[in-house]
mmCIF file of C-alpha atoms in Angstrom:
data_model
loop_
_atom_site.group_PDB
_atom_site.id
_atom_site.type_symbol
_atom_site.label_atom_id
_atom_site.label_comp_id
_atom_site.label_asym_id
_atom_site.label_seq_id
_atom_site.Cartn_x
_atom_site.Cartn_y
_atom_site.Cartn_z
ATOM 1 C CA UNK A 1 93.126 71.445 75.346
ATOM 2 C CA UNK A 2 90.355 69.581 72.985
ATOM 3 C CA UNK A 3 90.194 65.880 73.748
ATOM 4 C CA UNK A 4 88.644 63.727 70.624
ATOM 5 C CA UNK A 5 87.400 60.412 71.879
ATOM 6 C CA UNK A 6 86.548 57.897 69.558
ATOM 7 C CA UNK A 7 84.671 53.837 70.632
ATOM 8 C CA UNK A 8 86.135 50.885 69.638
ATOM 9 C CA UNK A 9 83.766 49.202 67.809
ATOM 10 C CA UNK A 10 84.526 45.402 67.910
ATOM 11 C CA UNK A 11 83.151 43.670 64.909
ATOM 12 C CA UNK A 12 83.315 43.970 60.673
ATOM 13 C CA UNK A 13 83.725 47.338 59.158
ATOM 14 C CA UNK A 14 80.675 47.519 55.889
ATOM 15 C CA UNK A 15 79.328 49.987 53.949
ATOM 16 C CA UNK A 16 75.923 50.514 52.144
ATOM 17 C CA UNK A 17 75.352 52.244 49.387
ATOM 18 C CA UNK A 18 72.061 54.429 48.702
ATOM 19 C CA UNK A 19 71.061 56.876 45.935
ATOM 20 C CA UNK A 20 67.573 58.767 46.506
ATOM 21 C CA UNK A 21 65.433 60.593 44.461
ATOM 22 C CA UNK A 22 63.205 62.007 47.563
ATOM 23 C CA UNK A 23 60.749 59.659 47.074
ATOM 24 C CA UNK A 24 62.500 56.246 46.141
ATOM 25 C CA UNK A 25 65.349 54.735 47.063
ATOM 26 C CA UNK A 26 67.883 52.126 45.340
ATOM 27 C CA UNK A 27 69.757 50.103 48.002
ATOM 28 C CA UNK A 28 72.975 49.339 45.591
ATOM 29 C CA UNK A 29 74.690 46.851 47.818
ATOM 30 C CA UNK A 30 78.385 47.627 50.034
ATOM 31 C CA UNK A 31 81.595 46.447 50.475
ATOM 32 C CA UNK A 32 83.411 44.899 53.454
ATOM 33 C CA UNK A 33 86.311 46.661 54.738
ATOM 34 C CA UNK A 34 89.828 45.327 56.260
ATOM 35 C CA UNK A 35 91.297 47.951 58.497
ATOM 36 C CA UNK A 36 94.726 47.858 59.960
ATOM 37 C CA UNK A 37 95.349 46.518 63.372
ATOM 38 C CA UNK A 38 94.754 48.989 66.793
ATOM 39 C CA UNK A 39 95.802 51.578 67.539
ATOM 40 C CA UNK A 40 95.417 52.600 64.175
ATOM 41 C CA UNK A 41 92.423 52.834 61.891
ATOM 42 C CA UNK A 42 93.587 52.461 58.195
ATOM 43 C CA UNK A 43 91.175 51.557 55.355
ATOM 44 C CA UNK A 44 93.565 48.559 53.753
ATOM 45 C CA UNK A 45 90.945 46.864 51.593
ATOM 46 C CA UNK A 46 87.357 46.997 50.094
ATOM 47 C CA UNK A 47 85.706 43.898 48.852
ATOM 48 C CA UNK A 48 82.181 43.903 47.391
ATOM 49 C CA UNK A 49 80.142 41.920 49.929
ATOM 50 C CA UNK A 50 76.812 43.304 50.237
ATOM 51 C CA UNK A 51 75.131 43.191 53.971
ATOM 52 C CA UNK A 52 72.652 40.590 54.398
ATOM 53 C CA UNK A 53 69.105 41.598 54.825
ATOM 54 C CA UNK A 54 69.022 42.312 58.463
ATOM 55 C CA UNK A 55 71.911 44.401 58.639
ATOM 56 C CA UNK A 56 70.366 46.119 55.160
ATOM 57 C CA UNK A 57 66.810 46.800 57.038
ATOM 58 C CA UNK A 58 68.675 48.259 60.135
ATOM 59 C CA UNK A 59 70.531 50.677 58.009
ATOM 60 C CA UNK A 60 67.971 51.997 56.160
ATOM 61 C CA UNK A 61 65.493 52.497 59.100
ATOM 62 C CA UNK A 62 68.327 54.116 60.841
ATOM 63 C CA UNK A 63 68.890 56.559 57.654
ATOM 64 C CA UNK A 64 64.735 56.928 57.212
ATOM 65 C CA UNK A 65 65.108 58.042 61.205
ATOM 66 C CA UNK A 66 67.633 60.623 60.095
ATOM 67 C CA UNK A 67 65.911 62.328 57.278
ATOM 68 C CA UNK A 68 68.226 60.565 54.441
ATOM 69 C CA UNK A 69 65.696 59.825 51.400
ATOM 70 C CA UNK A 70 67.774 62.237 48.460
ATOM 71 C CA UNK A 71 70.805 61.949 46.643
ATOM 72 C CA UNK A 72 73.762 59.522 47.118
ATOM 73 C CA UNK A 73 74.315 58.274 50.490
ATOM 74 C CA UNK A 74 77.805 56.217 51.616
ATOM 75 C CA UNK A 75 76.941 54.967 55.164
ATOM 76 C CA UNK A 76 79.364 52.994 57.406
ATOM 77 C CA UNK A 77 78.365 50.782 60.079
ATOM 78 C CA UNK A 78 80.293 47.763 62.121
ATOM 79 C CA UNK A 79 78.395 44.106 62.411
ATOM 80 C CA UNK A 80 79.743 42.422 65.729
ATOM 81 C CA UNK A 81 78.237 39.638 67.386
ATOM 82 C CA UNK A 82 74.492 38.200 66.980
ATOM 83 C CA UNK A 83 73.937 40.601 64.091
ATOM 84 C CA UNK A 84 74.559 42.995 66.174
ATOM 85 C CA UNK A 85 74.592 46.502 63.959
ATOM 86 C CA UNK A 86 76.277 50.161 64.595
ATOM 87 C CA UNK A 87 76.335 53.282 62.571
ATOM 88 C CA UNK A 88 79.927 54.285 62.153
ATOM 89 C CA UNK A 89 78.925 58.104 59.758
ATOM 90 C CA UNK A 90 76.692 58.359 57.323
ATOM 91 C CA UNK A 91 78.049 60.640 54.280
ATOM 92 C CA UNK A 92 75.313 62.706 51.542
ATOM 93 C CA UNK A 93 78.016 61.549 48.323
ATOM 94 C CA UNK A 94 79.438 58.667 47.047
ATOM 95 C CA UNK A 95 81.675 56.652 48.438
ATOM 96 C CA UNK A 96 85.402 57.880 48.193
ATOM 97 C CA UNK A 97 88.980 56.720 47.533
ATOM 98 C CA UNK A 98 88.238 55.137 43.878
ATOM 99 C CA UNK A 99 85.177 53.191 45.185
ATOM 100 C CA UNK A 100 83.151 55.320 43.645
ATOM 101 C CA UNK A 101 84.491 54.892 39.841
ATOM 102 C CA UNK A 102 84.991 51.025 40.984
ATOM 103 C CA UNK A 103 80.869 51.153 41.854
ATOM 104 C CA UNK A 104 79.565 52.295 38.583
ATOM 105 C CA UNK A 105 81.672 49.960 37.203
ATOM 106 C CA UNK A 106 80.164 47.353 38.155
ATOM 107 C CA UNK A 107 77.012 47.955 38.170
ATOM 108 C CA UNK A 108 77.479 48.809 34.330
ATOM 109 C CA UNK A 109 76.075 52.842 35.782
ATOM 110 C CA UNK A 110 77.217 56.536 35.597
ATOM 111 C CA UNK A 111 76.946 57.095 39.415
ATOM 112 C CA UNK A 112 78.190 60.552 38.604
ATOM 113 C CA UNK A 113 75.570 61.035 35.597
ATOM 114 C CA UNK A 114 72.917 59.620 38.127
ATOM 115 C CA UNK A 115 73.183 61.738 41.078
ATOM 116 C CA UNK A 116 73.820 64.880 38.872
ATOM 117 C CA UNK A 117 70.839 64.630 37.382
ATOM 118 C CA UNK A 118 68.634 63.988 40.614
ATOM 119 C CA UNK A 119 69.809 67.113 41.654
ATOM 120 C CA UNK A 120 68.738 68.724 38.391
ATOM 121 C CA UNK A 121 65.002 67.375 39.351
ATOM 122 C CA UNK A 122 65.086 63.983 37.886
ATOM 123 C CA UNK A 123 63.763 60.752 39.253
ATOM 124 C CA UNK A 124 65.113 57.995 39.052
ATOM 125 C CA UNK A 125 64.737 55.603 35.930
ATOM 126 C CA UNK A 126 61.748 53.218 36.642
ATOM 127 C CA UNK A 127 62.619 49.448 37.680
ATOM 128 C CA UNK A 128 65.006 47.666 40.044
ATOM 129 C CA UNK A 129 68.740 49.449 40.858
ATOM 130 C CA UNK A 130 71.160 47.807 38.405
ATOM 131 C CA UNK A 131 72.707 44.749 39.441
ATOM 132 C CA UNK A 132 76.216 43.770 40.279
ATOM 133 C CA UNK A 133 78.397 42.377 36.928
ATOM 134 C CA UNK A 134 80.453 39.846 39.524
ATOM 135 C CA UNK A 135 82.738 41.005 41.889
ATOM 136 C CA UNK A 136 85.316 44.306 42.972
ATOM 137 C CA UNK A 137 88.056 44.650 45.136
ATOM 138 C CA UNK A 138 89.885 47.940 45.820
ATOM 139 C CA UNK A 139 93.268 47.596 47.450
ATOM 140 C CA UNK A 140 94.899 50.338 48.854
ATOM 141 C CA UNK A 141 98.933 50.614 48.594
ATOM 142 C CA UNK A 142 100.285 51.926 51.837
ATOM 143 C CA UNK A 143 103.472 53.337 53.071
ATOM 144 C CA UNK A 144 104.914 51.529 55.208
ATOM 145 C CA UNK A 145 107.664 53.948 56.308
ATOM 146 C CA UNK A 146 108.460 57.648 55.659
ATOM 147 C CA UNK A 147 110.902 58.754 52.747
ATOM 148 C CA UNK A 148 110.979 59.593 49.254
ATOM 149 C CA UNK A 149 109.024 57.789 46.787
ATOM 150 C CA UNK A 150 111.795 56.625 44.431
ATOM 151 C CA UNK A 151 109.729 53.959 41.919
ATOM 152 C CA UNK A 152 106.253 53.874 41.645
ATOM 153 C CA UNK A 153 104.326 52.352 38.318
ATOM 154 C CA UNK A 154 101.924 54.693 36.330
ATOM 155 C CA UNK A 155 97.967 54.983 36.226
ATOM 156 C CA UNK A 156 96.955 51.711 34.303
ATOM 157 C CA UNK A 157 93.734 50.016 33.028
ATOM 158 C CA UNK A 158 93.993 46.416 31.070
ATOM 159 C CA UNK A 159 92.067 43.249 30.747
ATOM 160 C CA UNK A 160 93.877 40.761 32.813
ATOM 161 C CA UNK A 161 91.955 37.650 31.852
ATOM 162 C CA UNK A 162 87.987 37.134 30.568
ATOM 163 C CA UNK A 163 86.016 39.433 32.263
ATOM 164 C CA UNK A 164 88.884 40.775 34.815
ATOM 165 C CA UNK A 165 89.696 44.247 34.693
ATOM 166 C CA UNK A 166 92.708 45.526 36.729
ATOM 167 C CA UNK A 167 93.362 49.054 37.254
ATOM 168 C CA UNK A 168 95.665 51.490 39.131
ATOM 169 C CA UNK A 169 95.372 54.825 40.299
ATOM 170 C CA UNK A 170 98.195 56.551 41.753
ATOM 171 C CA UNK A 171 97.577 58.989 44.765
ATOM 172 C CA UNK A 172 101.551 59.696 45.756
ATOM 173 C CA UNK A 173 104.261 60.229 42.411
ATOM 174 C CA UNK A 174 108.456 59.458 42.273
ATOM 175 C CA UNK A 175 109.902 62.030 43.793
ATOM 176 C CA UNK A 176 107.154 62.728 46.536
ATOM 177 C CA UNK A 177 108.290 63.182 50.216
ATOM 178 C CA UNK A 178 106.402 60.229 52.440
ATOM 179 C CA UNK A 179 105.800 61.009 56.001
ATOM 180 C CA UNK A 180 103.591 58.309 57.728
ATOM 181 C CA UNK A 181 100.640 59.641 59.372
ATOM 182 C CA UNK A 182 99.244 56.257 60.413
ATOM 183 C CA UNK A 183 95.881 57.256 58.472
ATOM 184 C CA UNK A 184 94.422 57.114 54.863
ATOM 185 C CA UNK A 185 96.553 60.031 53.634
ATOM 186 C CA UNK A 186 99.682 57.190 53.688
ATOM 187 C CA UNK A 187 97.895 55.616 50.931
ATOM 188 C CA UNK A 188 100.661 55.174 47.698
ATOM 189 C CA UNK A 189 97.603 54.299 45.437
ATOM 190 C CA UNK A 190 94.922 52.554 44.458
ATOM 191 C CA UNK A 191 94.668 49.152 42.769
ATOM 192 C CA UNK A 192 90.999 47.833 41.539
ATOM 193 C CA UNK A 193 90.234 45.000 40.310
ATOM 194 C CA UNK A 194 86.532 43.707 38.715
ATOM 195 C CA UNK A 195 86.058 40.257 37.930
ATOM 196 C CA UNK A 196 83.460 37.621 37.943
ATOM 197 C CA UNK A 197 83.716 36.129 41.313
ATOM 198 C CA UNK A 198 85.629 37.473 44.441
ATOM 199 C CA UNK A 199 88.280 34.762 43.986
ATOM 200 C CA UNK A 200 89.694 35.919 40.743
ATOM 201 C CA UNK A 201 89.057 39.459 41.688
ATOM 202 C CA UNK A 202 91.601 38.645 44.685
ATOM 203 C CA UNK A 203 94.163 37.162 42.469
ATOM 204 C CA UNK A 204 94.098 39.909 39.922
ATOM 205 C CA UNK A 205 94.979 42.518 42.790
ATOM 206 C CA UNK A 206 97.863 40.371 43.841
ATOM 207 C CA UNK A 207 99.112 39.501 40.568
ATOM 208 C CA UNK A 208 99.665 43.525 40.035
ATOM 209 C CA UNK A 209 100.939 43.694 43.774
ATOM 210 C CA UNK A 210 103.372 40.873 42.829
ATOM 211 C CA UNK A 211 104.838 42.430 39.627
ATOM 212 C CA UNK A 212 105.089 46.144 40.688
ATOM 213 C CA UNK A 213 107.483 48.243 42.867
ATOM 214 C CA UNK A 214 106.803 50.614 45.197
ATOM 215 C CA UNK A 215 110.169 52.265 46.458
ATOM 216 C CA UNK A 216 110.431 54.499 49.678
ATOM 217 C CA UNK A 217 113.995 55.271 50.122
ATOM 218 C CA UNK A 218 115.011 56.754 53.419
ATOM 219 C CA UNK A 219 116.441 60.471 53.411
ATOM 220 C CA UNK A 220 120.106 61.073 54.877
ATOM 221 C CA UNK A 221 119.872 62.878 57.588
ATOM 222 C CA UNK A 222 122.320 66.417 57.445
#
């Protein structure tokens, strides 16, 4: 039989984002990630906390060492103690699970438009990358047991307060069979939230947590 062994990397989960044309590169900034507790390694949470300069330099000397200088890059790496910085993967796309949509969002960009067009054989514009319009959170509904997904709410956008947009993408419907898998395919849905500072982006995700059901009802057994 195969054996998979994975490390245990002690330390905070971050991301940085990258989109090459070949020749330049925009460092766009990352988000932190809370994972659920060992044994298990569940995405719960993405804030937008971009890594501080060293971490930033060490990640893109690490990518220049491994060729990366075209199209978008999603790299994950793990800051533990004295700064201390490991590659996790390093992925030729965008990042995934919504944070993609959530990205060009806030930076006010077509990500999607942008990267398509690189690939077409265009540069990118002149200047600095676009910058940040406050602050995102994605949070990630799991399942917390298997079952049937009895009540659910519906894919949503609305303002919830100046400058605070809330959204919600479902990944599971009503009616869906729910079998845990201890992994990001338990994820319910999405919720996103962009706001001006991390604070009210926080509270926006919780408000929607707050007010909305997610059902899992257990299934008789015969």
């Amino acid at each position: 039989e195969r054996l998979v062994a994975e490390e245990f990397l002690p330390g905070t989960l971050r991301t940085l984002e990258t989109v090459g044309d070949g020749t330049t590169t925009w460092v766009l900034g990352g988000f932190r990630t809370d994972v659920s507790p060992p044994p298990y390694f569940i995405e719960e949470r993405l804030t937008w906390d971009p890594p501080g300069p060293a971490a930033t330099r060490h990640v893109q000397a690490a990518l220049s060492d491994l060729g990366v200088s075209f199209g978008a890059c999603h790299t994950e790496f793990v800051t533990g103690a004295e700064e201390q910085t490991s590659l996790v993967e390093v992925n030729d796309r965008l990042i995934g699970d919504d944070g993609d949509f959530l990205l060009s969002g806030l930076l006010g960009t077509d990500l999607f438009d942008l990267t398509l067009g690189l690939h077409l054989g265009e540069r990118l514009p002149p200047g600095s990358p676009p910058r940040p319009r406050g602050s995102a959170v994605i949070d990630y509904v799991v399942a917390e047991r298997s079952g049937v997904l009895t009540s659910a709410p519906p894919s949503a956008t609305r303002q919830a307060g100046p400058g605070i947009t809330v959204g919600y993408r479902p990944m599971r419907r009503p009616g869906d069979r729910i079998t845990l898998t201890r992994t990001n395919r338990d994820y319910l849905g999405a919720i996103t939230a962009i706001a001006p500072d991390p604070t009210a982006a926080t509270e926006a995700v919780a408000a929607f947590r707050a007010r909305t059901p997610w059902v899992i009802t257990p299934e008789r057994q015969s």
